[in-house]
């Protein structure tokens, strides 16, 4: 067990910090499979009928609840285990994430085989969701310690792999289901088992190579700036104090609104484009992969951009440009242009991913680097709430609309509701101010 301890992962002299991003990506690309879960929705809604749903089959909305539970548990487990992650270090946390997430996929495969909805929720949602939370926050504070000179870029690297999970997971799941499909099976159970095995190997690789910097380590030649921007502090705030500040809750709203708007699209991506533009399942899986690529690229691009123009400014772009793009989607659907739809939603997903990658650096700016990983863990309970708001809004309202209008028009009114969420997020972001010095740790308070 000492091999898994934080002390065992302290980097030796001469260790290159550029070996840490591959470790983070190796874990995040696996747990980011959750973003490709929508490719399972239609197959799992016809497990009994195989070729078409029959009486007793689950509905797509019922299947989608597992996605919401998983993302809700991601935020809750990150909040609960945040301090433990800081104490235990990234290797032990990554191993725990691998055990939970991959065993969750195995239980999900069993749930499909037995056709037990509660087991689907327990496996993919509850156990897998805990694995998501542990694996998500483990590399964030580690990479910010390795890259104090470029915190926005660091968090982008830490989190971009998660956004790219569906780039591999979506097409892989589609291909495996096609490979294992038969007259008696949609191939989902077998696909989940194969994916669990592949993800074990990748996550083990990440856990083995990850390292933390020695105490007081700094990049060669880097000198911290004496004068910082208005929203960037040189003080530190403890995690138990941070969430008592108005800034914490304003950022909670900022993240919740940004995520709620984007996550509904991701959770319903494959069925949505099939309904709106009548594309094939294979094409919809490709679309899921493309959204994942946009999600991934946005996490690195926008978080790196935030190092130049500031976190608050970048979030204003997310909300204003995002609202304009969401408002344009119903018109695009009316024109029947799948190309414009893919472009608009792809841009939206770059900013959705960018929001995730920028928020840890935003927290570091406001609260300092002390316990920023634990603060981040508590903040992403906003993701837990968004995981309920966004997907259920999209799933339930689209299902209700399909009863009274053609399927291709069932999503249009929902996009206007998402615009409203982004406006709320914009207002919260505009209200963010520097943290009052009364919240600073005593030894860091300036006289």
PDB file of N, CA, C and O in Angstrom, residues 296-361:
ATOM      1  N   UNK A 296     -13.227  18.605 -26.052  1.00  0.00           N
ATOM      2  CA  UNK A 296     -11.819  18.453 -25.695  1.00  0.00           C
ATOM      3  C   UNK A 296     -11.018  19.690 -26.101  1.00  0.00           C
ATOM      4  O   UNK A 296     -10.284  20.272 -25.299  1.00  0.00           O
ATOM      5  N   UNK A 297     -11.141  20.090 -27.368  1.00  0.00           N
ATOM      6  CA  UNK A 297     -10.372  21.226 -27.864  1.00  0.00           C
ATOM      7  C   UNK A 297     -10.706  22.517 -27.138  1.00  0.00           C
ATOM      8  O   UNK A 297      -9.814  23.328 -26.853  1.00  0.00           O
ATOM      9  N   UNK A 298     -11.991  22.695 -26.812  1.00  0.00           N
ATOM     10  CA  UNK A 298     -12.405  23.897 -26.108  1.00  0.00           C
ATOM     11  C   UNK A 298     -11.803  23.998 -24.728  1.00  0.00           C
ATOM     12  O   UNK A 298     -11.493  25.100 -24.248  1.00  0.00           O
ATOM     13  N   UNK A 299     -11.616  22.868 -24.084  1.00  0.00           N
ATOM     14  CA  UNK A 299     -11.048  22.869 -22.729  1.00  0.00           C
ATOM     15  C   UNK A 299      -9.621  23.407 -22.739  1.00  0.00           C
ATOM     16  O   UNK A 299      -9.236  24.161 -21.846  1.00  0.00           O
ATOM     17  N   UNK A 300      -8.857  23.043 -23.741  1.00  0.00           N
ATOM     18  CA  UNK A 300      -7.484  23.536 -23.802  1.00  0.00           C
ATOM     19  C   UNK A 300      -7.429  24.963 -24.354  1.00  0.00           C
ATOM     20  O   UNK A 300      -6.742  25.821 -23.808  1.00  0.00           O
ATOM     21  N   UNK A 301      -8.178  25.230 -25.433  1.00  0.00           N
ATOM     22  CA  UNK A 301      -8.118  26.546 -26.074  1.00  0.00           C
ATOM     23  C   UNK A 301      -8.614  27.661 -25.155  1.00  0.00           C
ATOM     24  O   UNK A 301      -7.920  28.647 -24.922  1.00  0.00           O
ATOM     25  N   UNK A 302      -9.827  27.491 -24.618  1.00  0.00           N
ATOM     26  CA  UNK A 302     -10.423  28.574 -23.831  1.00  0.00           C
ATOM     27  C   UNK A 302      -9.710  28.759 -22.489  1.00  0.00           C
ATOM     28  O   UNK A 302      -9.554  29.892 -22.020  1.00  0.00           O
ATOM     29  N   UNK A 303      -9.276  27.661 -21.867  1.00  0.00           N
ATOM     30  CA  UNK A 303      -8.571  27.812 -20.590  1.00  0.00           C
ATOM     31  C   UNK A 303      -7.219  28.486 -20.793  1.00  0.00           C
ATOM     32  O   UNK A 303      -6.784  29.290 -19.965  1.00  0.00           O
ATOM     33  N   UNK A 304      -6.546  28.164 -21.904  1.00  0.00           N
ATOM     34  CA  UNK A 304      -5.294  28.853 -22.214  1.00  0.00           C
ATOM     35  C   UNK A 304      -5.560  30.322 -22.527  1.00  0.00           C
ATOM     36  O   UNK A 304      -4.788  31.211 -22.132  1.00  0.00           O
ATOM     37  N   UNK A 305      -6.655  30.603 -23.231  1.00  0.00           N
ATOM     38  CA  UNK A 305      -7.023  31.983 -23.525  1.00  0.00           C
ATOM     39  C   UNK A 305      -7.301  32.767 -22.244  1.00  0.00           C
ATOM     40  O   UNK A 305      -7.003  33.960 -22.150  1.00  0.00           O
ATOM     41  N   UNK A 306      -7.821  32.086 -21.225  1.00  0.00           N
ATOM     42  CA  UNK A 306      -8.131  32.772 -19.969  1.00  0.00           C
ATOM     43  C   UNK A 306      -6.872  33.268 -19.264  1.00  0.00           C
ATOM     44  O   UNK A 306      -6.938  34.192 -18.459  1.00  0.00           O
ATOM     45  N   UNK A 307      -5.719  32.642 -19.550  1.00  0.00           N
ATOM     46  CA  UNK A 307      -4.459  33.145 -18.995  1.00  0.00           C
ATOM     47  C   UNK A 307      -4.131  34.526 -19.564  1.00  0.00           C
ATOM     48  O   UNK A 307      -3.401  35.300 -18.949  1.00  0.00           O
ATOM     49  N   UNK A 308      -4.678  34.825 -20.742  1.00  0.00           N
ATOM     50  CA  UNK A 308      -4.391  36.102 -21.401  1.00  0.00           C
ATOM     51  C   UNK A 308      -5.434  37.170 -21.101  1.00  0.00           C
ATOM     52  O   UNK A 308      -5.083  38.333 -20.864  1.00  0.00           O
ATOM     53  N   UNK A 309      -6.706  36.801 -21.104  1.00  0.00           N
ATOM     54  CA  UNK A 309      -7.757  37.818 -20.964  1.00  0.00           C
ATOM     55  C   UNK A 309      -8.514  37.731 -19.643  1.00  0.00           C
ATOM     56  O   UNK A 309      -9.398  38.546 -19.385  1.00  0.00           O
ATOM     57  N   UNK A 310      -8.168  36.759 -18.801  1.00  0.00           N
ATOM     58  CA  UNK A 310      -8.805  36.640 -17.500  1.00  0.00           C
ATOM     59  C   UNK A 310      -9.987  35.686 -17.509  1.00  0.00           C
ATOM     60  O   UNK A 310     -10.628  35.478 -18.535  1.00  0.00           O
ATOM     61  N   UNK A 311     -10.271  35.096 -16.350  1.00  0.00           N
ATOM     62  CA  UNK A 311     -11.347  34.092 -16.264  1.00  0.00           C
ATOM     63  C   UNK A 311     -12.727  34.739 -16.424  1.00  0.00           C
ATOM     64  O   UNK A 311     -13.602  34.201 -17.080  1.00  0.00           O
ATOM     65  N   UNK A 312     -12.914  35.902 -15.807  1.00  0.00           N
ATOM     66  CA  UNK A 312     -14.222  36.555 -15.857  1.00  0.00           C
ATOM     67  C   UNK A 312     -14.582  36.918 -17.292  1.00  0.00           C
ATOM     68  O   UNK A 312     -15.721  36.715 -17.736  1.00  0.00           O
ATOM     69  N   UNK A 313     -13.611  37.436 -18.039  1.00  0.00           N
ATOM     70  CA  UNK A 313     -13.859  37.805 -19.424  1.00  0.00           C
ATOM     71  C   UNK A 313     -14.204  36.614 -20.292  1.00  0.00           C
ATOM     72  O   UNK A 313     -15.094  36.683 -21.150  1.00  0.00           O
ATOM     73  N   UNK A 314     -13.514  35.504 -20.084  1.00  0.00           N
ATOM     74  CA  UNK A 314     -13.783  34.300 -20.864  1.00  0.00           C
ATOM     75  C   UNK A 314     -15.190  33.774 -20.594  1.00  0.00           C
ATOM     76  O   UNK A 314     -15.897  33.360 -21.511  1.00  0.00           O
ATOM     77  N   UNK A 315     -15.599  33.804 -19.324  1.00  0.00           N
ATOM     78  CA  UNK A 315     -16.950  33.340 -19.016  1.00  0.00           C
ATOM     79  C   UNK A 315     -18.012  34.241 -19.633  1.00  0.00           C
ATOM     80  O   UNK A 315     -19.094  33.765 -20.017  1.00  0.00           O
ATOM     81  N   UNK A 316     -17.742  35.526 -19.743  1.00  0.00           N
ATOM     82  CA  UNK A 316     -18.691  36.417 -20.434  1.00  0.00           C
ATOM     83  C   UNK A 316     -18.852  35.993 -21.894  1.00  0.00           C
ATOM     84  O   UNK A 316     -19.960  36.006 -22.437  1.00  0.00           O
ATOM     85  N   UNK A 317     -17.739  35.599 -22.528  1.00  0.00           N
ATOM     86  CA  UNK A 317     -17.818  35.108 -23.907  1.00  0.00           C
ATOM     87  C   UNK A 317     -18.662  33.843 -23.969  1.00  0.00           C
ATOM     88  O   UNK A 317     -19.521  33.687 -24.846  1.00  0.00           O
ATOM     89  N   UNK A 318     -18.419  32.911 -23.031  1.00  0.00           N
ATOM     90  CA  UNK A 318     -19.191  31.667 -23.016  1.00  0.00           C
ATOM     91  C   UNK A 318     -20.692  31.958 -23.015  1.00  0.00           C
ATOM     92  O   UNK A 318     -21.467  31.378 -23.793  1.00  0.00           O
ATOM     93  N   UNK A 319     -21.110  32.850 -22.131  1.00  0.00           N
ATOM     94  CA  UNK A 319     -22.537  33.072 -21.932  1.00  0.00           C
ATOM     95  C   UNK A 319     -23.174  33.884 -23.061  1.00  0.00           C
ATOM     96  O   UNK A 319     -24.275  33.567 -23.512  1.00  0.00           O
ATOM     97  N   UNK A 320     -22.501  34.924 -23.529  1.00  0.00           N
ATOM     98  CA  UNK A 320     -23.089  35.781 -24.563  1.00  0.00           C
ATOM     99  C   UNK A 320     -23.103  35.085 -25.918  1.00  0.00           C
ATOM    100  O   UNK A 320     -24.146  35.004 -26.589  1.00  0.00           O
ATOM    101  N   UNK A 321     -21.952  34.564 -26.331  1.00  0.00           N
ATOM    102  CA  UNK A 321     -21.893  33.859 -27.616  1.00  0.00           C
ATOM    103  C   UNK A 321     -22.715  32.582 -27.569  1.00  0.00           C
ATOM    104  O   UNK A 321     -23.414  32.237 -28.534  1.00  0.00           O
ATOM    105  N   UNK A 322     -22.659  31.882 -26.432  1.00  0.00           N
ATOM    106  CA  UNK A 322     -23.435  30.648 -26.294  1.00  0.00           C
ATOM    107  C   UNK A 322     -24.916  30.886 -26.421  1.00  0.00           C
ATOM    108  O   UNK A 322     -25.629  30.128 -27.098  1.00  0.00           O
ATOM    109  N   UNK A 323     -25.426  31.931 -25.789  1.00  0.00           N
ATOM    110  CA  UNK A 323     -26.859  32.240 -25.874  1.00  0.00           C
ATOM    111  C   UNK A 323     -27.266  32.523 -27.312  1.00  0.00           C
ATOM    112  O   UNK A 323     -28.334  32.077 -27.776  1.00  0.00           O
ATOM    113  N   UNK A 324     -26.429  33.257 -28.052  1.00  0.00           N
ATOM    114  CA  UNK A 324     -26.743  33.555 -29.457  1.00  0.00           C
ATOM    115  C   UNK A 324     -26.792  32.275 -30.290  1.00  0.00           C
ATOM    116  O   UNK A 324     -27.674  32.113 -31.150  1.00  0.00           O
ATOM    117  N   UNK A 325     -25.869  31.358 -30.032  1.00  0.00           N
ATOM    118  CA  UNK A 325     -25.849  30.102 -30.789  1.00  0.00           C
ATOM    119  C   UNK A 325     -27.049  29.223 -30.458  1.00  0.00           C
ATOM    120  O   UNK A 325     -27.672  28.636 -31.365  1.00  0.00           O
ATOM    121  N   UNK A 326     -27.394  29.121 -29.172  1.00  0.00           N
ATOM    122  CA  UNK A 326     -28.575  28.330 -28.796  1.00  0.00           C
ATOM    123  C   UNK A 326     -29.830  28.889 -29.457  1.00  0.00           C
ATOM    124  O   UNK A 326     -30.681  28.139 -29.943  1.00  0.00           O
ATOM    125  N   UNK A 327     -29.955  30.211 -29.468  1.00  0.00           N
ATOM    126  CA  UNK A 327     -31.151  30.843 -30.052  1.00  0.00           C
ATOM    127  C   UNK A 327     -31.246  30.603 -31.554  1.00  0.00           C
ATOM    128  O   UNK A 327     -32.341  30.641 -32.125  1.00  0.00           O
ATOM    129  N   UNK A 328     -30.092  30.323 -32.187  1.00  0.00           N
ATOM    130  CA  UNK A 328     -30.094  30.119 -33.642  1.00  0.00           C
ATOM    131  C   UNK A 328     -30.478  28.702 -34.051  1.00  0.00           C
ATOM    132  O   UNK A 328     -30.834  28.463 -35.206  1.00  0.00           O
ATOM    133  N   UNK A 329     -30.405  27.742 -33.123  1.00  0.00           N
ATOM    134  CA  UNK A 329     -30.610  26.335 -33.486  1.00  0.00           C
ATOM    135  C   UNK A 329     -32.016  26.057 -34.037  1.00  0.00           C
ATOM    136  O   UNK A 329     -32.151  25.342 -35.043  1.00  0.00           O
ATOM    137  N   UNK A 330     -33.104  26.581 -33.448  1.00  0.00           N
ATOM    138  CA  UNK A 330     -34.420  26.321 -34.042  1.00  0.00           C
ATOM    139  C   UNK A 330     -34.529  26.797 -35.494  1.00  0.00           C
ATOM    140  O   UNK A 330     -35.137  26.127 -36.332  1.00  0.00           O
ATOM    141  N   UNK A 331     -33.927  27.961 -35.790  1.00  0.00           N
ATOM    142  CA  UNK A 331     -33.936  28.450 -37.180  1.00  0.00           C
ATOM    143  C   UNK A 331     -33.149  27.501 -38.075  1.00  0.00           C
ATOM    144  O   UNK A 331     -33.575  27.191 -39.193  1.00  0.00           O
ATOM    145  N   UNK A 332     -32.000  27.026 -37.584  1.00  0.00           N
ATOM    146  CA  UNK A 332     -31.176  26.102 -38.369  1.00  0.00           C
ATOM    147  C   UNK A 332     -31.944  24.818 -38.654  1.00  0.00           C
ATOM    148  O   UNK A 332     -31.907  24.288 -39.773  1.00  0.00           O
ATOM    149  N   UNK A 333     -32.669  24.323 -37.661  1.00  0.00           N
ATOM    150  CA  UNK A 333     -33.458  23.105 -37.864  1.00  0.00           C
ATOM    151  C   UNK A 333     -34.537  23.335 -38.911  1.00  0.00           C
ATOM    152  O   UNK A 333     -34.799  22.471 -39.750  1.00  0.00           O
ATOM    153  N   UNK A 334     -35.144  24.508 -38.859  1.00  0.00           N
ATOM    154  CA  UNK A 334     -36.165  24.837 -39.856  1.00  0.00           C
ATOM    155  C   UNK A 334     -35.609  24.875 -41.264  1.00  0.00           C
ATOM    156  O   UNK A 334     -36.325  24.565 -42.237  1.00  0.00           O
ATOM    157  N   UNK A 335     -34.344  25.263 -41.406  1.00  0.00           N
ATOM    158  CA  UNK A 335     -33.698  25.279 -42.722  1.00  0.00           C
ATOM    159  C   UNK A 335     -33.256  23.883 -43.163  1.00  0.00           C
ATOM    160  O   UNK A 335     -32.895  23.680 -44.327  1.00  0.00           O
ATOM    161  N   UNK A 336     -33.260  22.948 -42.227  1.00  0.00           N
ATOM    162  CA  UNK A 336     -32.856  21.585 -42.551  1.00  0.00           C
ATOM    163  C   UNK A 336     -31.377  21.424 -42.805  1.00  0.00           C
ATOM    164  O   UNK A 336     -30.949  20.476 -43.476  1.00  0.00           O
ATOM    165  N   UNK A 337     -30.562  22.327 -42.255  1.00  0.00           N
ATOM    166  CA  UNK A 337     -29.114  22.296 -42.501  1.00  0.00           C
ATOM    167  C   UNK A 337     -28.392  21.557 -41.381  1.00  0.00           C
ATOM    168  O   UNK A 337     -28.119  22.122 -40.319  1.00  0.00           O
ATOM    169  N   UNK A 338     -28.062  20.312 -41.627  1.00  0.00           N
ATOM    170  CA  UNK A 338     -27.345  19.534 -40.626  1.00  0.00           C
ATOM    171  C   UNK A 338     -25.920  20.079 -40.445  1.00  0.00           C
ATOM    172  O   UNK A 338     -25.357  20.018 -39.341  1.00  0.00           O
ATOM    173  N   UNK A 339     -25.358  20.651 -41.502  1.00  0.00           N
ATOM    174  CA  UNK A 339     -24.002  21.210 -41.411  1.00  0.00           C
ATOM    175  C   UNK A 339     -23.962  22.376 -40.433  1.00  0.00           C
ATOM    176  O   UNK A 339     -23.089  22.451 -39.558  1.00  0.00           O
ATOM    177  N   UNK A 340     -24.897  23.333 -40.583  1.00  0.00           N
ATOM    178  CA  UNK A 340     -24.948  24.469 -39.668  1.00  0.00           C
ATOM    179  C   UNK A 340     -25.243  24.018 -38.241  1.00  0.00           C
ATOM    180  O   UNK A 340     -24.715  24.579 -37.277  1.00  0.00           O
ATOM    181  N   UNK A 341     -26.082  22.993 -38.110  1.00  0.00           N
ATOM    182  CA  UNK A 341     -26.402  22.464 -36.782  1.00  0.00           C
ATOM    183  C   UNK A 341     -25.146  21.913 -36.113  1.00  0.00           C
ATOM    184  O   UNK A 341     -24.889  22.188 -34.932  1.00  0.00           O
ATOM    185  N   UNK A 342     -24.366  21.155 -36.850  1.00  0.00           N
ATOM    186  CA  UNK A 342     -23.142  20.571 -36.295  1.00  0.00           C
ATOM    187  C   UNK A 342     -22.155  21.675 -35.919  1.00  0.00           C
ATOM    188  O   UNK A 342     -21.512  21.623 -34.860  1.00  0.00           O
ATOM    189  N   UNK A 343     -22.042  22.699 -36.761  1.00  0.00           N
ATOM    190  CA  UNK A 343     -21.121  23.807 -36.474  1.00  0.00           C
ATOM    191  C   UNK A 343     -21.552  24.555 -35.220  1.00  0.00           C
ATOM    192  O   UNK A 343     -20.738  24.835 -34.322  1.00  0.00           O
ATOM    193  N   UNK A 344     -22.851  24.892 -35.138  1.00  0.00           N
ATOM    194  CA  UNK A 344     -23.353  25.659 -33.989  1.00  0.00           C
ATOM    195  C   UNK A 344     -23.202  24.883 -32.690  1.00  0.00           C
ATOM    196  O   UNK A 344     -22.700  25.407 -31.689  1.00  0.00           O
ATOM    197  N   UNK A 345     -23.631  23.622 -32.693  1.00  0.00           N
ATOM    198  CA  UNK A 345     -23.530  22.833 -31.461  1.00  0.00           C
ATOM    199  C   UNK A 345     -22.083  22.500 -31.127  1.00  0.00           C
ATOM    200  O   UNK A 345     -21.714  22.394 -29.956  1.00  0.00           O
ATOM    201  N   UNK A 346     -21.239  22.379 -32.162  1.00  0.00           N
ATOM    202  CA  UNK A 346     -19.823  22.152 -31.903  1.00  0.00           C
ATOM    203  C   UNK A 346     -19.180  23.338 -31.200  1.00  0.00           C
ATOM    204  O   UNK A 346     -18.416  23.174 -30.243  1.00  0.00           O
ATOM    205  N   UNK A 347     -19.507  24.551 -31.652  1.00  0.00           N
ATOM    206  CA  UNK A 347     -19.002  25.756 -30.985  1.00  0.00           C
ATOM    207  C   UNK A 347     -19.520  25.850 -29.556  1.00  0.00           C
ATOM    208  O   UNK A 347     -18.786  26.229 -28.639  1.00  0.00           O
ATOM    209  N   UNK A 348     -20.797  25.512 -29.374  1.00  0.00           N
ATOM    210  CA  UNK A 348     -21.372  25.516 -28.023  1.00  0.00           C
ATOM    211  C   UNK A 348     -20.581  24.578 -27.111  1.00  0.00           C
ATOM    212  O   UNK A 348     -20.267  24.909 -25.965  1.00  0.00           O
ATOM    213  N   UNK A 349     -20.240  23.400 -27.637  1.00  0.00           N
ATOM    214  CA  UNK A 349     -19.534  22.420 -26.817  1.00  0.00           C
ATOM    215  C   UNK A 349     -18.091  22.831 -26.523  1.00  0.00           C
ATOM    216  O   UNK A 349     -17.530  22.415 -25.506  1.00  0.00           O
ATOM    217  N   UNK A 350     -17.476  23.663 -27.387  1.00  0.00           N
ATOM    218  CA  UNK A 350     -16.137  24.152 -27.045  1.00  0.00           C
ATOM    219  C   UNK A 350     -16.204  25.017 -25.792  1.00  0.00           C
ATOM    220  O   UNK A 350     -15.318  24.958 -24.933  1.00  0.00           O
ATOM    221  N   UNK A 351     -17.267  25.815 -25.685  1.00  0.00           N
ATOM    222  CA  UNK A 351     -17.404  26.706 -24.529  1.00  0.00           C
ATOM    223  C   UNK A 351     -17.904  25.958 -23.296  1.00  0.00           C
ATOM    224  O   UNK A 351     -17.575  26.321 -22.162  1.00  0.00           O
ATOM    225  N   UNK A 352     -18.682  24.928 -23.513  1.00  0.00           N
ATOM    226  CA  UNK A 352     -19.079  24.050 -22.408  1.00  0.00           C
ATOM    227  C   UNK A 352     -17.829  23.414 -21.791  1.00  0.00           C
ATOM    228  O   UNK A 352     -17.631  23.452 -20.575  1.00  0.00           O
ATOM    229  N   UNK A 353     -16.971  22.843 -22.640  1.00  0.00           N
ATOM    230  CA  UNK A 353     -15.738  22.249 -22.138  1.00  0.00           C
ATOM    231  C   UNK A 353     -14.806  23.291 -21.546  1.00  0.00           C
ATOM    232  O   UNK A 353     -14.171  23.062 -20.520  1.00  0.00           O
ATOM    233  N   UNK A 354     -14.747  24.461 -22.204  1.00  0.00           N
ATOM    234  CA  UNK A 354     -13.906  25.532 -21.689  1.00  0.00           C
ATOM    235  C   UNK A 354     -14.319  25.972 -20.302  1.00  0.00           C
ATOM    236  O   UNK A 354     -13.472  26.316 -19.472  1.00  0.00           O
ATOM    237  N   UNK A 355     -15.615  25.964 -20.026  1.00  0.00           N
ATOM    238  CA  UNK A 355     -16.100  26.341 -18.703  1.00  0.00           C
ATOM    239  C   UNK A 355     -15.577  25.418 -17.623  1.00  0.00           C
ATOM    240  O   UNK A 355     -15.171  25.864 -16.537  1.00  0.00           O
ATOM    241  N   UNK A 356     -15.551  24.116 -17.900  1.00  0.00           N
ATOM    242  CA  UNK A 356     -15.007  23.154 -16.940  1.00  0.00           C
ATOM    243  C   UNK A 356     -13.524  23.376 -16.699  1.00  0.00           C
ATOM    244  O   UNK A 356     -13.035  23.279 -15.569  1.00  0.00           O
ATOM    245  N   UNK A 357     -12.786  23.640 -17.781  1.00  0.00           N
ATOM    246  CA  UNK A 357     -11.341  23.763 -17.664  1.00  0.00           C
ATOM    247  C   UNK A 357     -10.921  25.086 -17.045  1.00  0.00           C
ATOM    248  O   UNK A 357      -9.847  25.177 -16.446  1.00  0.00           O
ATOM    249  N   UNK A 358     -11.758  26.109 -17.177  1.00  0.00           N
ATOM    250  CA  UNK A 358     -11.413  27.434 -16.656  1.00  0.00           C
ATOM    251  C   UNK A 358     -11.736  27.570 -15.172  1.00  0.00           C
ATOM    252  O   UNK A 358     -11.070  28.316 -14.445  1.00  0.00           O
ATOM    253  N   UNK A 359     -12.729  26.845 -14.693  1.00  0.00           N
ATOM    254  CA  UNK A 359     -13.200  27.064 -13.322  1.00  0.00           C
ATOM    255  C   UNK A 359     -12.138  26.754 -12.261  1.00  0.00           C
ATOM    256  O   UNK A 359     -12.055  27.483 -11.256  1.00  0.00           O
ATOM    257  N   UNK A 360     -11.284  25.719 -12.399  1.00  0.00           N
ATOM    258  CA  UNK A 360     -10.262  25.529 -11.356  1.00  0.00           C
ATOM    259  C   UNK A 360      -9.298  26.713 -11.271  1.00  0.00           C
ATOM    260  O   UNK A 360      -8.883  27.107 -10.171  1.00  0.00           O
ATOM    261  N   UNK A 361      -8.914  27.288 -12.424  1.00  0.00           N
ATOM    262  CA  UNK A 361      -8.019  28.445 -12.411  1.00  0.00           C
ATOM    263  C   UNK A 361      -8.727  29.672 -11.840  1.00  0.00           C
ATOM    264  O   UNK A 361      -8.105  30.500 -11.157  1.00  0.00           O
TER     265      UNK A 361
END
